Structures are given as C-alpha cells and as structure tokens.
mmCIF file of C-alpha atoms in Angstrom:
data_model
loop_
_atom_site.group_PDB
_atom_site.id
_atom_site.type_symbol
_atom_site.label_atom_id
_atom_site.label_comp_id
_atom_site.label_asym_id
_atom_site.label_seq_id
_atom_site.Cartn_x
_atom_site.Cartn_y
_atom_site.Cartn_z
ATOM 1 C CA GLY A 76 5.136 -11.741 5.130
ATOM 2 C CA VAL A 77 5.640 -7.996 5.237
ATOM 3 C CA ASP A 78 2.914 -5.584 4.166
ATOM 4 C CA LEU A 79 5.031 -3.203 2.114
ATOM 5 C CA SER A 80 2.129 -0.774 1.658
ATOM 6 C CA ARG A 81 2.661 0.316 5.279
ATOM 7 C CA TYR A 82 5.959 1.892 4.271
ATOM 8 C CA ASN A 83 4.500 4.401 1.832
ATOM 9 C CA CYS A 84 4.499 7.100 4.499
ATOM 10 C CA SER A 85 2.539 10.301 4.026
ATOM 11 C CA CYS A 86 5.071 12.383 5.937
ATOM 12 C CA SER A 87 8.581 13.135 4.711
ATOM 13 C CA ARG A 88 11.862 12.074 6.278
ATOM 14 C CA THR A 89 12.664 15.716 7.021
ATOM 15 C CA GLU A 90 9.322 16.290 8.745
ATOM 16 C CA LYS A 91 9.636 13.203 10.924
ATOM 17 C CA ARG A 92 13.213 13.936 11.929
ATOM 18 C CA ALA A 93 12.121 17.423 12.942
ATOM 19 C CA GLN A 94 9.297 15.947 15.062
ATOM 20 C CA LEU A 95 11.782 13.621 16.752
ATOM 21 C CA GLY A 96 14.319 16.378 17.352
ATOM 22 C CA VAL A 97 16.887 14.843 14.999
ATOM 23 C CA SER A 98 19.147 17.259 13.118
ATOM 24 C CA ASP A 99 20.412 16.913 9.545
ATOM 25 C CA ASP A 100 23.868 16.061 10.902
ATOM 26 C CA ASP A 101 22.655 13.263 13.170
ATOM 27 C CA VAL A 102 22.979 9.600 12.196
ATOM 28 C CA LEU A 103 19.959 7.888 13.721
ATOM 29 C CA LEU A 104 20.289 4.306 14.900
ATOM 30 C CA LEU A 105 16.892 2.719 15.554
ATOM 31 C CA SER A 106 15.959 -0.380 17.538
ATOM 32 C CA VAL A 107 12.428 -1.692 17.975
ATOM 33 C CA GLY A 108 11.551 -4.425 20.448
ATOM 34 C CA GLU A 109 10.508 -5.284 23.969
ATOM 35 C CA LEU A 110 12.839 -4.097 26.697
ATOM 36 C CA GLU A 111 13.615 -7.657 27.705
ATOM 37 C CA LYS A 112 16.809 -9.699 27.998
ATOM 38 C CA ARG A 113 16.248 -11.602 24.740
ATOM 39 C CA LYS A 114 16.316 -8.411 22.679
ATOM 40 C CA ASN A 115 19.810 -7.507 23.964
ATOM 41 C CA HIS A 116 19.428 -3.708 23.819
ATOM 42 C CA GLU A 117 22.362 -3.561 26.208
ATOM 43 C CA LEU A 118 24.738 -4.440 23.367
ATOM 44 C CA THR A 119 23.584 -1.499 21.263
ATOM 45 C CA ILE A 120 23.952 0.929 24.156
ATOM 46 C CA LYS A 121 27.432 -0.286 25.070
ATOM 47 C CA ALA A 122 28.543 -0.191 21.434
ATOM 48 C CA LEU A 123 27.283 3.374 21.085
ATOM 49 C CA SER A 124 29.435 4.404 24.050
ATOM 50 C CA LYS A 125 32.513 3.421 22.038
ATOM 51 C CA ILE A 126 31.601 5.636 19.075
ATOM 52 C CA GLU A 127 33.324 8.991 19.388
ATOM 53 C CA ASN A 128 31.044 10.712 16.894
ATOM 54 C CA THR A 129 28.415 12.280 19.160
ATOM 55 C CA ASN A 130 26.119 12.828 16.161
ATOM 56 C CA VAL A 131 25.312 9.119 16.229
ATOM 57 C CA LYS A 132 22.069 8.896 18.205
ATOM 58 C CA CYS A 133 20.013 5.860 19.218
ATOM 59 C CA PHE A 134 16.225 5.704 19.520
ATOM 60 C CA ILE A 135 14.730 2.631 21.178
ATOM 61 C CA CYS A 136 11.037 1.848 20.735
ATOM 62 C CA GLY A 137 9.392 -0.592 23.100
ATOM 63 C CA ILE A 138 8.372 -1.258 26.686
ATOM 64 C CA GLY A 139 9.369 -3.965 29.129
ATOM 65 C CA SER A 140 10.732 -5.020 32.490
ATOM 66 C CA LEU A 141 14.289 -3.826 31.779
ATOM 67 C CA GLU A 142 13.384 -0.192 31.118
ATOM 68 C CA ASN A 143 14.878 1.181 34.339
ATOM 69 C CA GLU A 144 17.930 -1.053 34.086
ATOM 70 C CA LEU A 145 18.642 0.095 30.538
ATOM 71 C CA LYS A 146 18.104 3.744 31.450
ATOM 72 C CA ASN A 147 20.542 3.335 34.337
ATOM 73 C CA LEU A 148 23.083 1.849 31.913
ATOM 74 C CA VAL A 149 22.636 4.845 29.604
ATOM 75 C CA SER A 150 23.188 7.191 32.536
ATOM 76 C CA SER A 151 26.276 5.334 33.775
ATOM 77 C CA LEU A 152 27.840 5.595 30.307
ATOM 78 C CA GLY A 153 27.013 9.299 29.967
ATOM 79 C CA LEU A 154 24.758 8.752 26.959
ATOM 80 C CA GLU A 155 21.681 10.658 28.140
ATOM 81 C CA ASN A 156 21.920 13.021 25.156
ATOM 82 C CA ARG A 157 22.432 10.213 22.650
ATOM 83 C CA VAL A 158 19.959 7.507 23.642
ATOM 84 C CA VAL A 159 16.204 8.164 23.631
ATOM 85 C CA PHE A 160 13.568 5.714 24.867
ATOM 86 C CA LEU A 161 10.393 6.332 22.875
ATOM 87 C CA GLY A 162 8.228 3.708 24.594
ATOM 88 C CA TYR A 163 5.351 2.047 22.756
ATOM 89 C CA ARG A 164 4.794 3.621 19.326
ATOM 90 C CA LYS A 165 2.239 3.232 16.553
ATOM 91 C CA ASP A 166 4.266 5.208 14.004
ATOM 92 C CA ILE A 167 7.162 2.775 13.490
ATOM 93 C CA PRO A 168 7.151 3.046 9.658
ATOM 94 C CA GLU A 169 7.534 6.820 9.947
ATOM 95 C CA ILE A 170 10.315 6.507 12.528
ATOM 96 C CA MET A 171 12.088 4.031 10.253
ATOM 97 C CA LEU A 172 11.801 6.553 7.426
ATOM 98 C CA ALA A 173 13.577 9.089 9.642
ATOM 99 C CA SER A 174 16.345 6.651 10.615
ATOM 100 C CA ASP A 175 19.689 5.722 9.035
ATOM 101 C CA ILE A 176 20.573 2.310 10.520
ATOM 102 C CA TYR A 177 18.526 -0.451 12.113
ATOM 103 C CA ALA A 178 19.882 -2.365 15.125
ATOM 104 C CA HIS A 179 18.606 -5.856 15.942
ATOM 105 C CA PRO A 180 21.097 -7.506 18.343
ATOM 106 C CA SER A 181 18.790 -10.221 19.745
ATOM 107 C CA PHE A 182 20.186 -13.339 21.360
ATOM 108 C CA ARG A 183 17.624 -15.345 19.420
ATOM 109 C CA GLU A 184 14.923 -14.713 16.814
ATOM 110 C CA GLY A 185 12.615 -16.832 14.692
ATOM 111 C CA LEU A 186 12.924 -14.713 11.565
ATOM 112 C CA GLY A 187 13.113 -11.167 12.862
ATOM 113 C CA ILE A 188 10.139 -9.464 11.204
ATOM 114 C CA ALA A 189 11.207 -6.035 12.489
ATOM 115 C CA SER A 190 14.422 -6.296 10.473
ATOM 116 C CA LEU A 191 12.450 -7.164 7.341
ATOM 117 C CA GLU A 192 10.323 -4.087 7.979
ATOM 118 C CA ALA A 193 13.511 -2.050 8.333
ATOM 119 C CA MET A 194 14.701 -3.440 4.995
ATOM 120 C CA ALA A 195 11.424 -2.294 3.454
ATOM 121 C CA SER A 196 12.296 1.184 4.719
ATOM 122 C CA GLY A 197 15.725 0.921 3.077
ATOM 123 C CA LEU A 198 17.711 0.703 6.310
ATOM 124 C CA PRO A 199 21.075 -1.078 6.581
ATOM 125 C CA LEU A 200 20.909 -3.816 9.208
ATOM 126 C CA LEU A 201 23.167 -4.255 12.212
ATOM 127 C CA ALA A 202 22.276 -7.620 13.724
ATOM 128 C CA SER A 203 23.541 -10.558 15.726
ATOM 129 C CA ASN A 204 24.705 -13.690 13.924
ATOM 130 C CA THR A 205 21.831 -15.819 15.184
ATOM 131 C CA ARG A 206 19.514 -18.018 13.146
ATOM 132 C CA GLY A 207 16.772 -16.144 11.370
ATOM 133 C CA PHE A 208 18.840 -13.129 10.383
ATOM 134 C CA SER A 209 21.159 -15.286 8.277
ATOM 135 C CA ASP A 210 18.187 -16.089 6.020
ATOM 136 C CA TYR A 211 18.244 -12.598 4.567
ATOM 137 C CA ILE A 212 21.375 -10.792 5.769
ATOM 138 C CA GLU A 213 24.564 -11.350 3.810
ATOM 139 C CA ASN A 214 27.296 -10.083 6.093
ATOM 140 C CA GLY A 215 28.996 -7.016 4.655
ATOM 141 C CA VAL A 216 26.601 -6.844 1.700
ATOM 142 C CA ASN A 217 23.190 -5.717 2.956
ATOM 143 C CA GLY A 218 24.104 -5.412 6.612
ATOM 144 C CA PHE A 219 26.500 -6.619 9.271
ATOM 145 C CA MET A 220 26.220 -9.462 11.771
ATOM 146 C CA CYS A 221 28.353 -10.283 14.781
ATOM 147 C CA ASN A 222 28.302 -12.282 17.991
ATOM 148 C CA PRO A 223 25.572 -10.892 20.288
ATOM 149 C CA TYR A 224 28.118 -10.658 23.131
ATOM 150 C CA ASP A 225 30.835 -8.919 21.084
ATOM 151 C CA VAL A 226 30.585 -5.220 21.904
ATOM 152 C CA GLU A 227 33.810 -4.335 20.062
ATOM 153 C CA SER A 228 32.742 -5.896 16.754
ATOM 154 C CA TYR A 229 29.276 -4.413 17.034
ATOM 155 C CA ALA A 230 30.763 -0.965 17.665
ATOM 156 C CA LYS A 231 33.169 -1.375 14.732
ATOM 157 C CA ASN A 232 30.323 -2.239 12.359
ATOM 158 C CA LEU A 233 28.209 0.602 13.711
ATOM 159 C CA GLU A 234 31.023 3.065 13.159
ATOM 160 C CA LYS A 235 31.553 1.754 9.626
ATOM 161 C CA LEU A 236 27.918 2.355 8.731
ATOM 162 C CA ALA A 237 27.612 5.646 10.595
ATOM 163 C CA SER A 238 30.675 7.169 8.931
ATOM 164 C CA ASP A 239 29.887 6.147 5.353
ATOM 165 C CA GLU A 240 26.721 7.604 3.833
ATOM 166 C CA ILE A 241 27.585 6.163 0.410
ATOM 167 C CA LEU A 242 27.729 2.669 1.912
ATOM 168 C CA ARG A 243 24.395 3.202 3.673
ATOM 169 C CA ASN A 244 22.757 4.352 0.435
ATOM 170 C CA SER A 245 24.152 1.372 -1.458
ATOM 171 C CA ILE A 246 22.840 -1.079 1.151
ATOM 172 C CA SER A 247 19.510 0.746 1.205
ATOM 173 C CA GLU A 248 18.918 -0.016 -2.484
ATOM 174 C CA LYS A 249 19.857 -3.671 -1.988
ATOM 175 C CA ASN A 250 17.500 -4.107 0.955
ATOM 176 C CA ILE A 251 14.517 -2.493 -0.759
ATOM 177 C CA HIS A 252 15.047 -4.946 -3.629
ATOM 178 C CA LYS A 253 15.730 -8.002 -1.456
ATOM 179 C CA VAL A 254 12.713 -7.578 0.822
ATOM 180 C CA GLN A 255 10.372 -7.997 -2.156
ATOM 181 C CA GLN A 256 10.661 -11.777 -1.817
ATOM 182 C CA TYR A 257 9.231 -11.508 1.700
ATOM 183 C CA LYS A 258 6.226 -9.329 0.877
ATOM 184 C CA ILE A 259 2.854 -10.678 1.929
ATOM 185 C CA GLU A 260 1.656 -11.134 -1.662
ATOM 186 C CA VAL A 261 4.500 -13.624 -2.186
ATOM 187 C CA ILE A 262 4.418 -15.367 1.186
ATOM 188 C CA LYS A 263 0.652 -16.023 1.378
ATOM 189 C CA PRO A 264 0.351 -18.216 -1.745
ATOM 190 C CA ALA A 265 3.627 -19.972 -0.906
ATOM 191 C CA LEU A 266 2.332 -20.762 2.591
ATOM 192 C CA LYS A 267 -1.007 -21.925 1.185
ATOM 193 C CA GLU A 268 0.753 -24.296 -1.216
ATOM 194 C CA LEU A 269 2.946 -25.629 1.594
ATOM 195 C CA LEU A 270 -0.064 -26.340 3.818
ATOM 196 C CA GLU A 271 -2.029 -27.956 0.997
ATOM 197 C CA ASN A 272 0.893 -30.223 0.115
ATOM 198 C CA SER A 273 1.339 -31.141 3.756
ATOM 199 C CA LEU A 274 -2.359 -31.982 4.113
ATOM 200 C CA SER A 275 -2.270 -34.065 0.947
ATOM 201 C CA GLU A 276 0.727 -36.028 2.223
ATOM 202 C CA GLN A 277 -1.033 -36.685 5.524
ATOM 203 C CA LYS A 278 -4.112 -38.009 3.727
ATOM 204 C CA GLU A 279 -1.955 -40.346 1.614
ATOM 205 C CA TYR A 280 -0.217 -41.585 4.739
ATOM 206 C CA VAL A 281 -3.553 -42.365 6.394
ATOM 207 C CA LYS A 282 -4.726 -44.313 3.314
ATOM 208 C CA VAL A 283 -1.559 -46.405 3.182
ATOM 209 C CA ASN A 284 -1.558 -47.117 6.908
#
C-alpha cells in the first residue's frame, strides 16, 4: 500500500520548483527509478527529443549502471538543457509536488509503486502497457499507456499531456481519488484477511489429507 501521509508536503509547489530551477512556464516530466535497462529511461529521453516545445523538461531520479550511457544519449540528442539527472533523492514527494507529468516506461513491473505514489501527488501517468500498470491506469482516462518500444506513440502522448493543462488538471483529480483504494490503511487489512484465509485453507487441506 501507499502511505498517503507522505504526500502532505510542508513546502509549496512554487518553492520546490524554484529550488529545482524550474520556471512557471516549464512543464516538468518526472521519472523515478534505477538507471537500469528494465526501467527503460531511454524511451523517455528519445520521446522528449521529438517534442518541439523546449519548455518540456525531464528530471530523472535514481542511480545505476546506465548513468553514463543515458547521459551520452542526452548529449547526442542535444537535450542537455532539458534533461536533468538528480541522482539518489530523499525528497521524492516534494519533487512530485513540483512536477506536472510522471513517466514510468518500464519493460516490466510488478505493480509499479512509484506510479501509485505519483497518483497520490495528482500526477497524470505516462506508462508502458505492461502488466501491473493496467491494474490502475485506464488508457486515456487517468493516464496513457503504450508499447515500451514505441517512441512515436510515447512522444505523442507526452505532447498531448504537456500541451493541455486542463487535461492534466482533470486527470490529477481522478488520480488523487483513485489512489485511495491503494492506501496502506486499505491494503493492510485486506492482505491480513487474504493470508488468514490462505492459512485456514491449508489447515483444512492437511486435516483432509
């Protein structure tokens, strides 16, 4: 479950954007995850290169073995002023507060807790159409999903979200509401009941056999 209390940030969106060097005109795309192949940060970077609006910026939080490779990709695409690698951070809720869109283009995920945390922050989701995300993302309703290899579709969805503040605000309200079913106060008792039922069934099986 998600601890929603973490997303009652003491700082304001304006303050955090100022700390990060993000202007009022910038549309901030955020991605959080290890800099490893599975997380597919490459897709986000390549998609950003196809967006003509230079006010769309991307911040990537995380560390990993592909850091130099990804930075070289950014350089080769001329995106040095639009992609920022923030490394390991302990202020993710505050950075999410300062952001406008959340990118999660992984090749595979179990559930994708980071995206649920982004929903708690009211961010529209831009994800791959892999299992896990489909549990809580309704394509075109509270986010967009596409093939994790499809740069063109990813860029198209990014541009749609980046250019339409009204759409982002509408999705934001939906995600804040939808994530309530995944909050820790709901998940813990449900998990406890599941485990107790499973244990009870095992005991019955042992008796019968």
